[in-house]
Short mmCIF file of C-alpha atoms and ligand atoms in Angstrom, two decimals:
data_model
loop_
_atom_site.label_atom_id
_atom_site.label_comp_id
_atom_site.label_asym_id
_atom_site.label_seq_id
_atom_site.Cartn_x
_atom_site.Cartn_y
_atom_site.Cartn_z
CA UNK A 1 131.23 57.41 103.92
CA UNK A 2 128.60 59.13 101.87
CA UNK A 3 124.73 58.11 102.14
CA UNK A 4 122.78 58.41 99.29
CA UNK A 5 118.67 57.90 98.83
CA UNK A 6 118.74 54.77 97.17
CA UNK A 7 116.42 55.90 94.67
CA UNK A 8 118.87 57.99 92.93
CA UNK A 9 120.67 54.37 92.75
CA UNK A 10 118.74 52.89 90.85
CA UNK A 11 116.13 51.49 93.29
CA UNK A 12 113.03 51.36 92.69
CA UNK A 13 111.63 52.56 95.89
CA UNK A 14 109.97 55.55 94.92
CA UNK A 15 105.75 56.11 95.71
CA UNK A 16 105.39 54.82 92.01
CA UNK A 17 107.81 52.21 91.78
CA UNK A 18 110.01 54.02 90.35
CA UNK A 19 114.03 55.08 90.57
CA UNK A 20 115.43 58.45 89.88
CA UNK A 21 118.81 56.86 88.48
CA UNK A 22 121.60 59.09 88.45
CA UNK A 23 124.61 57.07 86.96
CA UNK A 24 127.48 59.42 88.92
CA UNK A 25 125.70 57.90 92.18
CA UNK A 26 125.12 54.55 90.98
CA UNK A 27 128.94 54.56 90.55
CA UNK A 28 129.48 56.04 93.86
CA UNK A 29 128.21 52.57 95.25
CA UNK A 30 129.50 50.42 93.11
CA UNK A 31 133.45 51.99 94.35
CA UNK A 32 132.07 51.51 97.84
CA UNK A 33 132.31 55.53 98.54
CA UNK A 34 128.91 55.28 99.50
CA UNK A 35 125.17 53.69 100.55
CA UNK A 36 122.11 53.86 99.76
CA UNK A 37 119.10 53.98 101.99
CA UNK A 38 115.45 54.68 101.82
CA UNK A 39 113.71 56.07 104.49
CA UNK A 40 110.32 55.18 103.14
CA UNK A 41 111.25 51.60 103.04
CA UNK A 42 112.56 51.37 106.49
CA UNK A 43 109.47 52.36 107.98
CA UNK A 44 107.78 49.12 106.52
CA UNK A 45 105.64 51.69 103.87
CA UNK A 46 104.91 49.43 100.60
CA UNK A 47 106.22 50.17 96.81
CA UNK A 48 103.91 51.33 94.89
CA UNK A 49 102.33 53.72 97.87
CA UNK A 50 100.02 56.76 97.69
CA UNK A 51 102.34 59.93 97.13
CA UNK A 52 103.01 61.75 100.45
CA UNK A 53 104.12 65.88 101.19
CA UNK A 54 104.38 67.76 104.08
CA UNK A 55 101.52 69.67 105.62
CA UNK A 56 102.74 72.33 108.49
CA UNK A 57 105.13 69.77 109.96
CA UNK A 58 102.92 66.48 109.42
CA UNK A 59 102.98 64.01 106.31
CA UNK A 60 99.95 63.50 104.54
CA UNK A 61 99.30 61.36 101.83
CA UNK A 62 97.24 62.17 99.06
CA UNK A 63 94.01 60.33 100.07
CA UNK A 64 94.53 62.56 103.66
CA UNK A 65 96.11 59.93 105.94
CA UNK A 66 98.44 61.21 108.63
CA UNK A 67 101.72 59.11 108.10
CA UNK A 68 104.45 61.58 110.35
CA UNK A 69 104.84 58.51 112.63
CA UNK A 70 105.48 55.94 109.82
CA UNK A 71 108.12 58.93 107.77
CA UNK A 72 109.75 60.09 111.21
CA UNK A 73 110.08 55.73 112.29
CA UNK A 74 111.68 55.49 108.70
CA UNK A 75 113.80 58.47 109.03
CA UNK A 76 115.10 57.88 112.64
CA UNK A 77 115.74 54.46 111.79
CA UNK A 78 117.80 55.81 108.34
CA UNK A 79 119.94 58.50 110.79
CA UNK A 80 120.90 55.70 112.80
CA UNK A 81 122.37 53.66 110.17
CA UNK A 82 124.05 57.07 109.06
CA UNK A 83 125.88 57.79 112.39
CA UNK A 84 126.90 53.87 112.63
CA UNK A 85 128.68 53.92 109.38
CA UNK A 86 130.38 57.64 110.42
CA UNK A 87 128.77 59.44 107.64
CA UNK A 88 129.89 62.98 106.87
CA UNK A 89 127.79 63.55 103.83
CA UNK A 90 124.36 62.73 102.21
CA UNK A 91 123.16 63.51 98.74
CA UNK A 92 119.24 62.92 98.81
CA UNK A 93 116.58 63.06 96.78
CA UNK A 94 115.34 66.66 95.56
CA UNK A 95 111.75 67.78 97.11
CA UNK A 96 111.03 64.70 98.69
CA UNK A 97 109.06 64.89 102.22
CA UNK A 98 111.97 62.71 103.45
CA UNK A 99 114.96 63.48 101.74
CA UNK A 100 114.23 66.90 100.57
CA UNK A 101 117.00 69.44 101.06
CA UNK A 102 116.15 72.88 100.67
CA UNK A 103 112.71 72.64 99.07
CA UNK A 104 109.96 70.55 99.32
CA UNK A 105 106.42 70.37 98.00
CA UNK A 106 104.03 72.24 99.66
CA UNK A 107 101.16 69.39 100.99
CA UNK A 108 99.05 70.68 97.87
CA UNK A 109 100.07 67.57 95.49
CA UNK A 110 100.12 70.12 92.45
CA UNK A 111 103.79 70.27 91.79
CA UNK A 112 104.32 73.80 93.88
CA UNK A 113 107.57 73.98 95.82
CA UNK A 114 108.24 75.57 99.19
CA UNK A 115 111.27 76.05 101.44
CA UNK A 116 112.04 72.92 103.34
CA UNK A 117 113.51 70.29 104.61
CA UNK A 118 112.68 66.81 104.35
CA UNK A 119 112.43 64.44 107.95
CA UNK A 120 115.68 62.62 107.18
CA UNK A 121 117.43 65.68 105.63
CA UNK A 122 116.13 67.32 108.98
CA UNK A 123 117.47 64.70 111.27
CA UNK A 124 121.10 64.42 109.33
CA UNK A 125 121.52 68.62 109.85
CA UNK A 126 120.40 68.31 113.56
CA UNK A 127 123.91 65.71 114.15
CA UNK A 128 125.87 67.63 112.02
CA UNK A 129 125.76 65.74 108.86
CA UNK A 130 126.07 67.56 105.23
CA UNK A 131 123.20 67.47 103.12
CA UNK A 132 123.14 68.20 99.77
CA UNK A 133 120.63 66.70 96.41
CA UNK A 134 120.88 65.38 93.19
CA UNK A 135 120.72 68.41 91.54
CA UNK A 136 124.23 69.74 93.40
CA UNK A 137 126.51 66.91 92.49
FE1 SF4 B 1 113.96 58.05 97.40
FE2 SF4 B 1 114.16 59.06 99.84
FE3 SF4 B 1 111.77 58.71 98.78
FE4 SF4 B 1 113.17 56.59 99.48
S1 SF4 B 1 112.40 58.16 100.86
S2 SF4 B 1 112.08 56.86 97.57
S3 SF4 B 1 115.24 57.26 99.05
S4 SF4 B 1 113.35 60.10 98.04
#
């Protein structure tokens, strides 16, 4: 089974209540090859929210409020759902804090990207799970 950020389905879970549909994915559920999840959403966090990015290690949103407990709750909370279902494979969100795989914005909220990993991309890697993004697919 494949998890996918359920934004890229169509959701609207996004900081701006928004989805990043991507039709290939949205098909992916509707065959049953795969599920969507949102991290963000686990973790109780509202839709519309402030925007959030990673600052050396910790999320911060953009009006400066530490939220790494609230993204790590969402994320751990996401893995687990992952390993119960025996998924091999996620395709997440590009540059997310959450589901970012490979880059990531850089905690400036201008648009600049760094290397990085988002929490839940983090967490899948750590138990052996294969991460890829939109953008690969
Ligand atoms: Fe999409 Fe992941 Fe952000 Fe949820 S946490 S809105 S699934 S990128």
């Amino acid at each position: 089974m494949i998890v996918v950020s359920a934004c890229l389905a169509g959701v609207e879970c996004r900081y701006n209540n928004t989805s990043h549909t991507i039709p290939k994915i949205i098909e992916m559920v509707k065959t049953g090859k795969a599920i969507p999840i949102c991290p963000e959403l686990l973790a109780g966090l509202p839709t519309p929210r402030p925007p959030a990015e990673q600052q050396k290690g910790s999320i911060l949103s953009e009006n400066g409020t530490d939220q790494t407990a609230d993204y790590l709750l969402g994320s751990t909370i996401a893995l687990k759902i992952a390993l119960l279902i025996h998924c091999k494979k996620a395709i997440l969100k590009s540059n997310s804090p959450t589901c970012g795989c490979g880059t990531i914005y850089d905690g400036t909220f201008s648009g600049r990207l760094i290397t990085g990993d988002g929490l839940f991309t983090k967490l899948l890697k750590e138990n052996g799970i294969e991460v890829c993004t939109e953008k690969t697919v």
